[in-house]
């Protein structure tokens, strides 16, 4: 899935994030196919998390969040910390990243992903298919 | 029903406090970008925290320490809601919950403070690294109110669970029920002036309670029932030995004898001692007691034990072997001390007369009862001179090292002439060098002495009568002796260093802890 990006790290992160939206469009185009949705969802997450080159096999969203933070701190520490919202309650970066991901999915796909179904790519894909595949959607 | 210390668990009720913003905005306590400020983001983030809280509870709190109930969720918005419905839900849990763990957050700590004020139940917040700043804030708020709220602050889950273990031990002590078998007065025996002179003081200070059975009624029931009833309870059905009991007793006697390395007591005397044990257990069971004590000299002078040919020693040993505290000489303080030691350690106890081993001015060992020390061990006494203590009674049990398995033991007899009164003998020489924790509650339960020592050698393994001792070295013999006068003669012990846990237990009970 390497796209051969160039430019500053920050530009690459932004570009990867923008490209991620293409996979959501693909999902909207074929919402009945769980496998298709799952693959594109994984691609979305990897682009969103700037993990395309690493392509980790894990499906666990929290783990992917953690890997993303690790990488971002390595390549762009100031940017990684700056771009992640923080507050006095000491929200962990991984929690924030996952919450933002879910928020984006819900908004862009107009679905609701219950907390008990948002831990893995497969779970989220199933929730998406269940809702988008309904008649009238 | 007999509830052992090992089987007591805390009931822990977690509460999850959460906050949601109803509008998108930034300000002095809220910053972010884009979707992090959108309505709905907080719910997703809270759900992640909730799942993490659930997992931490499961991963960190051992099943044997606590039953953890389903989490109560309480949500407020940036309207700063204050709903009485929250308290109604929590109030339903206060009857049987021992400890609350609250997940709090910026903008929610006031709810935690109000919880403390309303219900006055022991609680903590989720450890500090999960709830930054909340523990110190809530702790200070409650401390400032000066009402003695029992609030704990923990840096880590490890600290939290350690304290839960102490609170579990406290629950064991507070809910203990001790079966007492007096002859004359209900308070002290003639050999134990340092016993609980007023058990109401022990109840007041420690929470434990007492149930009674007359020693004569108890002794009457150690034989098969007669149609007209026992002398002390004519015409009444009582808990006498039955044929089934006898079969069980005989099997138990044979098992004890078969597994003993040496047997120097007749089988019939083992059976006699076991009849008493069985009868005691029946009454412990029917009165829901998990500790026992009976007076030795007061019972002895009835001459009934001489006639019926048993002593209480084996019953005490078998209780202690099973993790049930049991003490000689009507010493309720020793019983509850054993219970505390069992509760913090999960180990099995020994108890006895505990005294310093000293020399006279002529250089000879003066302390009585050293004759059972092996000749080759006597130089050890010189080596540890000035630091020696001895704990001696005829109630050893073979599970000091492993609560589930007997170490090698022998059986001997208490009475010298007639040879009755089966007793365990355990050779404490096997455990030279082991660290032991030694403790005792004072006669009124207002103080707890805690110390530790190292086993130097055993004493009395080959002797009959009231023997078997641990000879141990302590850091400061004089200091321990002076402090021992605040608590009494019979100290109790378990293997291992549990001084920190016992001290914490004492503080948790709200009593004075004396260390030596």
XYZ file of C-alpha atoms in Angstrom:
653
model
C 0.000 0.000 0.000
C 2.982 2.365 -0.105
C 2.018 5.437 -2.073
C 5.541 6.874 -2.554
C 4.803 10.145 -0.750
C 7.395 12.871 -0.520
C 7.561 16.193 1.248
C 7.845 17.088 4.907
C 6.601 14.584 7.437
C 3.691 16.802 8.351
C 2.665 17.089 4.711
C 2.863 13.302 4.395
C 0.654 12.849 7.446
C -1.909 15.291 6.059
C -1.836 13.652 2.660
C -2.243 10.204 4.143
C -5.171 11.407 6.187
C -6.808 12.925 3.145
C -6.280 9.756 1.129
C -7.969 7.772 3.868
C -11.261 9.356 2.880
C -11.137 7.532 -0.467
C -11.587 4.257 1.356
C -14.669 5.546 3.115
C -16.096 6.497 -0.276
C -15.413 2.958 -1.450
C -17.254 1.581 1.559
C -20.268 3.766 0.827
C -20.223 2.380 -2.713
C -20.367 -1.251 -1.646
C -21.751 -1.457 1.890
C -23.158 -4.983 1.725
C -19.868 -6.800 1.385
C -18.402 -7.376 4.853
C -15.040 -8.465 3.538
C -14.772 -5.468 1.189
C -15.832 -3.112 3.940
C -13.358 -4.690 6.326
C -10.431 -4.371 3.907
C -11.204 -0.779 3.065
C -11.789 0.021 6.687
C -8.357 -1.355 7.535
C -6.866 0.735 4.769
C -8.673 3.780 6.076
C -7.289 3.215 9.552
C -3.727 2.656 8.352
C -3.798 5.841 6.299
C -5.424 7.795 9.078
C -2.820 6.517 11.528
C 0.107 6.933 9.141
C 0.920 3.221 9.327
C 0.705 2.357 5.623
C 4.373 1.458 5.256
C 4.354 -0.681 8.390
C 1.062 -2.413 7.490
C 0.683 -4.069 10.904
C -1.369 -7.216 10.861
C -3.248 -6.434 14.067
C -6.903 -5.606 13.862
C -7.060 -4.132 17.325
C -7.854 -0.423 17.128
C -6.224 0.396 20.465
C -3.056 -1.362 19.392
C -3.077 0.433 16.050
C -3.541 3.708 17.931
C -0.565 2.912 20.075
C 1.595 2.024 17.090
C 0.557 5.236 15.410
C 1.496 7.351 18.406
C 4.802 5.576 18.661
C 5.613 6.259 15.044
C 4.461 9.847 15.146
C 6.535 10.552 18.210
C 9.490 9.115 16.439
C 9.140 11.063 13.234
C 7.396 14.195 14.348
C 7.387 14.517 18.120
C 6.363 18.123 18.333
C 3.717 17.725 15.727
C 2.374 14.497 17.211
C 1.951 16.034 20.610
C 0.647 19.287 19.224
C -1.968 17.736 17.002
C -3.463 15.621 19.697
C -5.906 17.429 21.882
C -5.081 17.308 25.533
C -6.701 18.497 28.685
C -6.232 18.528 32.395
C -7.721 15.086 32.809
C -4.676 13.512 31.229
C -6.427 11.685 28.416
C -4.060 9.183 26.943
C -3.033 9.766 23.359
C -4.172 6.312 22.350
C -7.646 6.858 23.760
C -7.909 10.214 22.038
C -6.770 8.800 18.717
C -9.238 5.940 18.825
C -12.080 8.215 19.876
C -11.317 10.604 17.020
C -11.244 7.707 14.566
C -14.639 6.458 15.694
C -16.017 9.979 15.618
C -14.835 10.439 12.046
C -16.290 7.119 10.910
C -19.642 7.867 12.499
C -19.798 11.300 10.938
C -18.528 10.445 7.479
C -20.547 7.236 7.111
C -23.566 8.434 9.100
C -23.538 5.375 11.299
C -23.454 4.719 14.991
C -20.733 2.415 16.288
C -21.540 1.141 19.814
C -18.724 1.053 22.325
C -18.929 -2.714 22.570
C -18.369 -3.001 18.801
C -15.461 -0.615 18.264
C -12.429 -2.562 19.432
C -11.425 -4.275 16.188
C -11.661 -3.627 12.484
C -13.966 -6.630 12.037
C -16.350 -5.457 14.736
C -16.578 -1.984 13.260
C -17.011 -3.387 9.748
C -19.872 -5.571 10.917
C -21.563 -2.604 12.587
C -21.143 -0.512 9.439
C -22.532 -3.199 7.131
C -25.458 -3.814 9.446
C -26.464 -0.177 9.257
C -25.511 0.811 5.720
C -26.972 -2.312 4.171
C -30.438 -1.504 5.540
C -33.070 -0.685 2.929
C -33.439 3.057 2.385
C -29.778 3.799 3.285
C -21.868 -22.831 59.336
C -18.168 -22.417 59.933
C -16.761 -19.665 57.732
C -13.008 -19.805 57.491
C -10.901 -16.691 57.113
C -9.728 -18.034 53.768
C -13.294 -17.930 52.450
C -14.157 -14.352 53.364
C -14.171 -11.856 50.490
C -14.803 -8.167 50.235
C -17.671 -6.845 48.181
C -16.344 -4.073 45.943
C -18.670 -1.706 44.109
C -17.145 0.297 41.282
C -18.705 3.594 40.232
C -17.921 5.273 36.918
C -18.448 9.012 36.802
C -18.562 10.568 33.347
C -19.003 13.986 31.859
C -20.301 15.063 28.438
C -20.219 18.504 26.912
C -23.449 19.510 25.198
C -21.862 22.124 22.974
C -18.746 22.675 20.962
C -16.478 25.225 22.613
C -13.078 25.804 24.101
C -12.165 27.559 27.269
C -10.010 27.511 30.369
C -10.529 23.832 31.031
C -11.264 22.532 27.585
C -9.085 22.696 24.512
C -9.044 20.686 21.303
C -9.452 20.720 17.594
C -12.094 19.637 15.176
C -13.951 16.517 16.107
C -12.493 16.366 19.603
C -14.743 19.317 20.451
C -17.793 18.013 18.613
C -20.872 16.861 20.485
C -20.654 13.098 20.752
C -16.902 12.882 21.112
C -17.075 12.785 24.917
C -19.415 9.784 24.819
C -16.964 7.829 22.679
C -14.024 8.779 24.883
C -15.996 7.942 28.052
C -16.865 4.547 26.620
C -13.166 3.829 26.128
C -12.402 4.841 29.648
C -15.271 2.697 30.899
C -13.924 -0.336 29.079
C -10.464 0.332 30.447
C -11.881 0.670 33.974
C -13.727 -2.626 33.569
C -10.577 -4.368 32.380
C -8.434 -2.932 35.142
C -10.892 -4.176 37.745
C -10.863 -7.667 36.269
C -7.109 -7.771 35.699
C -6.061 -6.412 39.052
C -8.454 -7.535 41.759
C -7.963 -11.220 42.586
C -11.057 -13.292 42.952
C -10.050 -14.535 46.369
C -9.838 -10.977 47.670
C -13.081 -9.493 46.433
C -16.310 -9.942 44.571
C -16.489 -6.994 42.198
C -20.026 -5.922 41.350
C -21.197 -4.477 38.044
C -20.173 -0.865 37.590
C -22.661 1.872 38.401
C -22.484 4.623 35.778
C -23.273 8.196 36.648
C -23.308 10.846 33.935
C -23.462 14.574 34.145
C -23.283 17.194 31.418
C -21.809 20.668 31.348
C -25.133 21.781 32.845
C -23.475 20.609 36.072
C -26.312 18.220 36.825
C -26.894 17.134 40.408
C -29.451 14.358 40.307
C -30.850 12.700 43.383
C -31.455 9.626 41.258
C -27.704 8.918 41.369
C -27.770 8.661 45.111
C -30.850 6.465 45.102
C -29.006 3.981 42.910
C -25.888 4.021 45.032
C -27.865 3.797 48.272
C -29.171 0.407 47.195
C -25.632 -0.954 47.358
C -24.425 0.357 50.696
C -25.884 -2.433 52.810
C -23.370 -5.085 51.840
C -20.607 -3.252 49.998
C -17.281 -3.134 51.766
C -15.380 -0.833 49.430
C -16.092 1.502 46.541
C -13.721 2.348 43.704
C -14.702 5.467 41.805
C -13.488 6.559 38.389
C -13.563 10.316 38.527
C -12.482 13.120 36.216
C -12.149 16.860 35.994
C -15.559 18.314 36.758
C -16.754 15.205 38.610
C -14.732 15.152 41.825
C -17.485 16.952 43.723
C -19.659 13.890 43.193
C -16.941 11.748 44.764
C -16.731 14.095 47.740
C -20.497 14.039 48.180
C -20.444 10.250 47.983
C -17.998 10.217 50.867
C -20.116 12.583 52.909
C -23.429 10.895 52.220
C -22.525 7.296 52.782
C -19.354 7.293 54.917
C -18.189 4.050 53.326
C -14.561 3.130 52.647
C -13.588 4.159 49.145
C -10.878 5.280 46.813
C -10.676 6.705 43.359
C -9.150 4.747 40.552
C -5.379 4.947 41.096
C -3.849 8.353 40.607
C -2.147 7.665 37.319
C -5.561 6.891 35.824
C -7.287 9.870 37.469
C -4.581 12.525 37.628
C -5.100 15.130 40.341
C -8.423 13.743 41.555
C -7.169 11.650 44.457
C -5.320 14.468 46.174
C -8.212 16.861 45.554
C -10.897 14.558 46.891
C -8.672 13.388 49.728
C -7.999 16.933 50.896
C -11.655 17.887 50.619
C -12.725 14.996 52.841
C -9.870 15.370 55.302
C -10.647 19.045 55.705
C -14.176 18.182 56.748
C -12.675 16.254 59.634
C -15.424 13.647 59.937
C -13.145 10.647 59.767
C -14.146 9.634 56.268
C -12.353 6.484 55.240
C -10.860 7.601 51.938
C -7.759 6.019 50.461
C -5.346 7.342 47.866
C -3.409 4.959 45.670
C -0.727 5.643 43.154
C -1.096 2.290 41.469
C -3.435 -0.676 41.220
C -0.820 -2.654 43.139
C -1.223 -0.350 46.118
C -4.994 -0.529 45.838
C -5.076 -4.313 45.845
C -2.625 -4.486 48.760
C -4.999 -2.339 50.794
C -7.954 -4.458 49.736
C -6.159 -7.443 51.238
C -5.816 -5.564 54.504
C -9.472 -4.596 54.434
C -10.395 -8.197 53.751
C -8.409 -9.198 56.826
C -10.227 -6.514 58.781
C -13.544 -7.916 57.612
C -12.422 -11.358 58.788
C -11.588 -10.019 62.241
C -14.722 -7.925 62.516
C -17.026 -10.758 61.512
C -15.352 -13.461 63.618
C -17.478 -15.369 66.094
C -15.675 -17.226 68.847
C -17.141 -20.191 70.703
C -16.351 -19.957 74.387
C -16.810 -22.877 76.765
C -16.580 -21.476 80.295
C -16.879 -23.378 83.504
C -17.574 -20.709 86.091
C -17.363 -17.038 85.150
C -17.671 -16.171 81.480
C -14.584 -13.941 81.394
C -11.257 -15.386 82.458
C -9.797 -18.730 83.305
C -7.583 -19.225 86.324
C -4.503 -19.603 84.176
C -5.129 -16.653 81.899
C -5.503 -13.368 83.757
C -4.518 -11.598 80.543
C -7.497 -12.923 78.637
C -10.439 -10.789 77.621
C -11.695 -9.624 80.995
C -14.667 -8.073 79.228
C -15.416 -9.472 75.808
C -17.602 -6.450 75.086
C -14.342 -4.493 74.861
C -13.075 -6.868 72.171
C -16.365 -6.496 70.338
C -16.190 -2.734 70.630
C -12.604 -2.488 69.453
C -12.372 -5.354 67.005
C -15.919 -6.228 66.044
C -15.698 -9.938 66.802
C -18.468 -11.623 68.766
C -18.772 -14.448 71.239
C -21.050 -17.417 71.642
C -21.146 -19.635 74.685
C -21.646 -23.215 75.715
C -21.172 -24.482 79.215
C -18.110 -26.712 79.483
C -20.189 -29.254 81.368
C -22.818 -29.454 78.657
C -20.048 -29.724 76.096
C -18.311 -32.523 77.985
C -21.627 -34.319 78.449
C -22.044 -34.427 74.700
C -18.716 -36.113 73.973
C -20.370 -39.492 74.442
C -23.247 -41.326 72.865
C -26.692 -39.939 73.660
C -28.816 -41.506 76.359
C -32.636 -41.605 76.123
C -33.216 -39.585 79.273
C -30.840 -36.837 78.103
C -27.621 -35.634 79.667
C -27.207 -34.769 83.312
C -26.847 -31.079 82.580
C -29.820 -31.019 80.195
C -32.231 -33.752 81.260
C -34.883 -34.650 78.717
C -33.403 -32.495 75.975
C -32.042 -33.630 72.653
C -28.459 -32.469 72.431
C -25.536 -32.754 70.049
C -24.107 -35.941 71.452
C -21.811 -38.255 69.580
C -23.719 -40.480 67.160
C -22.816 -43.784 65.561
C -21.975 -41.931 62.368
C -19.763 -39.589 64.349
C -17.976 -42.562 65.849
C -17.283 -44.054 62.461
C -15.875 -40.749 61.332
C -13.818 -40.415 64.508
C -12.394 -43.900 64.236
C -11.411 -43.319 60.628
C -9.839 -40.028 61.548
C -7.911 -41.635 64.395
C -6.619 -44.346 62.129
C -5.585 -41.802 59.551
C -3.750 -39.663 62.100
C -1.966 -42.711 63.459
C -1.127 -44.154 60.051
C 0.532 -40.952 58.874
C 2.440 -40.238 62.060
C 6.162 -40.899 62.103
C 6.030 -41.949 65.746
C 2.974 -42.882 67.775
C 3.372 -42.811 71.513
C -0.269 -42.595 72.520
C -2.862 -45.355 72.564
C -5.485 -45.355 69.865
C -8.310 -45.167 72.395
C -6.922 -41.886 73.693
C -6.693 -40.487 70.201
C -10.348 -41.407 69.812
C -11.261 -39.745 73.093
C -9.583 -36.507 72.041
C -11.330 -36.673 68.685
C -14.717 -37.072 70.342
C -14.154 -33.744 72.000
C -12.971 -32.264 68.699
C -16.054 -33.515 66.894
C -18.374 -32.117 69.541
C -16.669 -28.738 69.448
C -16.972 -28.612 65.680
C -20.661 -29.389 65.854
C -21.254 -26.438 68.134
C -19.022 -24.196 66.085
C -21.113 -25.149 63.104
C -24.521 -24.668 64.695
C -23.532 -21.353 66.273
C -21.717 -20.149 63.104
C -18.462 -19.812 64.975
C -15.023 -19.776 63.397
C -12.883 -19.768 66.528
C -12.814 -21.676 69.803
C -11.388 -21.594 73.275
C -11.966 -23.424 76.540
C -10.410 -23.064 79.997
C -7.756 -25.599 80.898
C -7.351 -25.401 84.699
C -11.019 -24.672 85.348
C -11.995 -27.762 83.351
C -9.145 -29.824 84.729
C -10.256 -29.364 88.321
C -13.689 -30.806 87.559
C -11.747 -34.073 87.205
C -13.961 -34.919 84.272
C -11.111 -34.875 81.809
C -9.204 -37.272 84.029
C -12.254 -39.541 84.186
C -13.083 -39.302 80.501
C -9.429 -39.343 79.560
C -8.803 -36.618 77.066
C -7.501 -33.071 76.882
C -8.370 -30.221 74.559
C -4.975 -30.019 72.843
C -5.671 -32.122 69.777
C -8.905 -30.223 69.105
C -7.018 -26.943 69.126
C -4.299 -28.343 66.880
C -6.789 -29.752 64.408
C -8.652 -26.459 64.290
C -5.446 -24.544 63.685
C -4.379 -27.062 61.067
C -7.623 -26.322 59.221
C -7.151 -22.557 59.404
C -9.558 -22.043 62.291
C -8.153 -20.165 65.273
C -8.262 -22.107 68.502
C -6.615 -21.289 71.795
C -5.779 -22.847 75.088
C -6.702 -21.464 78.472
C -9.847 -19.641 77.464
C -7.765 -17.009 75.711
C -10.114 -15.153 73.366
C -7.359 -12.626 72.600
C -5.197 -15.421 71.254
C -8.066 -16.699 69.139
C -8.694 -13.366 67.478
C -4.938 -12.809 67.065
C -4.657 -16.104 65.241
C -7.586 -15.094 63.080
C -5.837 -11.867 62.137
C -2.628 -13.715 61.270
C -4.512 -16.247 59.170
C -6.391 -13.469 57.426
C -3.296 -11.539 56.365
C -1.132 -14.524 55.547
C -3.282 -17.482 54.569
C -0.916 -19.519 56.761
C -1.560 -21.762 59.739
C -0.838 -20.703 63.318
C 0.885 -21.830 66.418
C 0.365 -20.253 69.819
C 1.776 -20.594 73.293
C 3.357 -19.198 76.395
C 5.908 -16.758 75.064
C 8.857 -15.752 77.182
C 12.397 -14.454 76.900
C 15.167 -16.991 77.397
C 17.629 -15.552 79.876
C 20.640 -16.521 81.928
C 21.019 -16.191 85.635
C 23.914 -14.310 87.138
C 25.827 -17.564 87.428
C 25.788 -17.898 83.661
C 23.330 -20.771 83.432
C 20.246 -20.721 81.299
C 17.489 -19.939 83.770
C 14.325 -20.072 81.716
C 12.324 -23.193 82.492
C 11.500 -25.759 79.909
C 14.708 -25.807 77.901
C 15.210 -29.478 78.566
C 13.626 -30.484 75.313
C 16.256 -28.733 73.221
C 18.590 -31.158 71.493
C 22.105 -31.155 72.932
C 23.636 -30.183 69.602
C 21.407 -27.119 69.459
C 22.418 -25.715 72.852
C 25.356 -23.755 71.361
C 22.766 -21.899 69.264
C 21.400 -20.435 72.453
C 24.820 -19.003 73.313
C 25.135 -17.696 69.796
C 21.879 -15.743 70.114
C 22.157 -14.840 73.788
C 20.263 -11.674 74.597
C 17.952 -12.101 71.640
C 16.166 -15.334 72.481
C 12.480 -15.956 72.954
C 10.463 -19.137 73.219
C 6.833 -19.930 72.401
C 5.626 -23.174 73.987
C 2.346 -25.065 74.147
C 1.110 -28.502 73.307
C -0.799 -27.450 70.221
C 1.520 -27.579 67.233
C 0.099 -28.557 63.871
C 1.925 -29.965 60.844
C 0.814 -27.291 58.343
C 2.986 -24.380 59.319
C 4.819 -24.536 55.995
C 1.967 -25.514 53.725
C -1.680 -24.931 54.618
C -2.751 -27.765 52.351
C -0.339 -30.498 53.283
C 0.936 -32.119 56.472
C 4.628 -32.075 57.169
C 5.958 -35.074 59.104
C 4.574 -35.221 62.630
C 4.330 -37.532 65.613
C 1.641 -38.264 68.185
C 2.336 -38.328 71.900
C 0.279 -37.885 75.054
C -0.413 -35.054 77.448
C -1.079 -36.839 80.724
C 2.090 -38.382 82.079
C 0.773 -41.143 84.303
C -2.223 -42.422 82.399
C -1.060 -41.476 78.957
C -4.293 -39.834 77.709
C -4.653 -36.570 75.858
C -3.380 -37.174 72.328
C -1.164 -34.365 71.109
C 0.583 -33.534 67.859
C 4.303 -33.198 67.928
C 5.983 -31.197 65.187
C 9.758 -30.792 65.065
C 10.436 -27.091 64.667
C 14.103 -27.962 64.086
C 13.008 -28.573 60.498
C 12.441 -24.857 60.120
C 15.603 -23.330 61.527
C 16.280 -19.950 60.004
C 12.678 -19.273 58.991
C 11.255 -15.858 59.659
C 8.107 -15.829 61.758
C 5.580 -13.117 62.486
C 4.492 -12.927 66.107
C 1.526 -10.970 67.445
C -1.165 -10.536 70.063
C -4.130 -8.257 70.780
C -4.266 -6.793 74.272
C -6.909 -7.970 76.775
C -9.278 -5.207 75.715
C -8.448 -5.365 72.038
C -7.229 -1.756 72.010
C -3.657 -2.628 71.128
C -1.890 -4.998 68.787
C 1.687 -6.091 69.310
C 3.479 -7.079 66.119
C 7.008 -8.323 65.832
C 9.060 -10.872 63.987
C 11.797 -13.322 64.732
C 13.890 -16.060 63.216
C 13.595 -19.675 64.284
C 16.728 -20.799 66.108
C 15.638 -24.302 66.957
C 12.779 -26.429 68.207
C 12.193 -27.649 71.722
C 10.222 -30.545 73.146
C 9.552 -32.586 70.040
C 10.366 -35.804 71.881
C 8.540 -34.852 75.067
C 5.035 -35.559 76.247
C 2.855 -33.251 78.317
C 2.564 -29.515 77.640
C 5.591 -29.205 75.395
C 6.694 -28.319 71.901
C 8.226 -24.945 71.418
C 9.693 -22.628 68.888
C 12.905 -20.998 70.088
C 13.391 -17.831 68.070
C 15.677 -14.823 67.965
C 14.357 -11.280 67.986
C 16.034 -7.996 67.335
C 15.622 -6.572 70.830
C 14.619 -8.982 73.582
C 14.286 -6.335 76.254
C 12.130 -4.110 74.051
C 9.833 -6.977 73.134
C 9.481 -8.085 76.740
C 8.536 -4.619 77.952
C 6.039 -4.216 75.147
C 4.672 -7.704 75.640
C 3.435 -6.584 79.038
C 0.885 -4.446 77.264
C -0.679 -7.422 75.517
C -0.101 -10.641 77.417
C 1.583 -14.002 77.606
C 0.195 -16.052 74.752
C 1.572 -14.799 71.493
C 0.619 -16.420 68.199
C 2.709 -16.921 65.123
C 2.712 -17.782 61.446
C 5.667 -18.427 59.162
C 6.768 -15.551 56.970
C 7.146 -11.831 57.458
C 3.686 -10.323 57.630
C 4.568 -7.533 60.012
C 3.730 -4.834 57.499
C 0.335 -6.384 56.845
C -0.426 -6.870 60.536
C 0.563 -3.292 61.328
C -1.665 -2.050 58.532
C -4.477 -4.248 59.821
C -4.095 -2.791 63.293
C -4.262 0.743 61.948
C -7.224 -0.199 59.820
C -9.013 -1.479 62.918
C -8.360 1.874 64.547
C -6.312 0.494 67.400
C -2.830 1.212 68.664
C -0.097 -0.797 66.977
C 2.941 -1.650 69.065
C 6.013 -2.843 67.235
C 9.115 -4.342 68.704
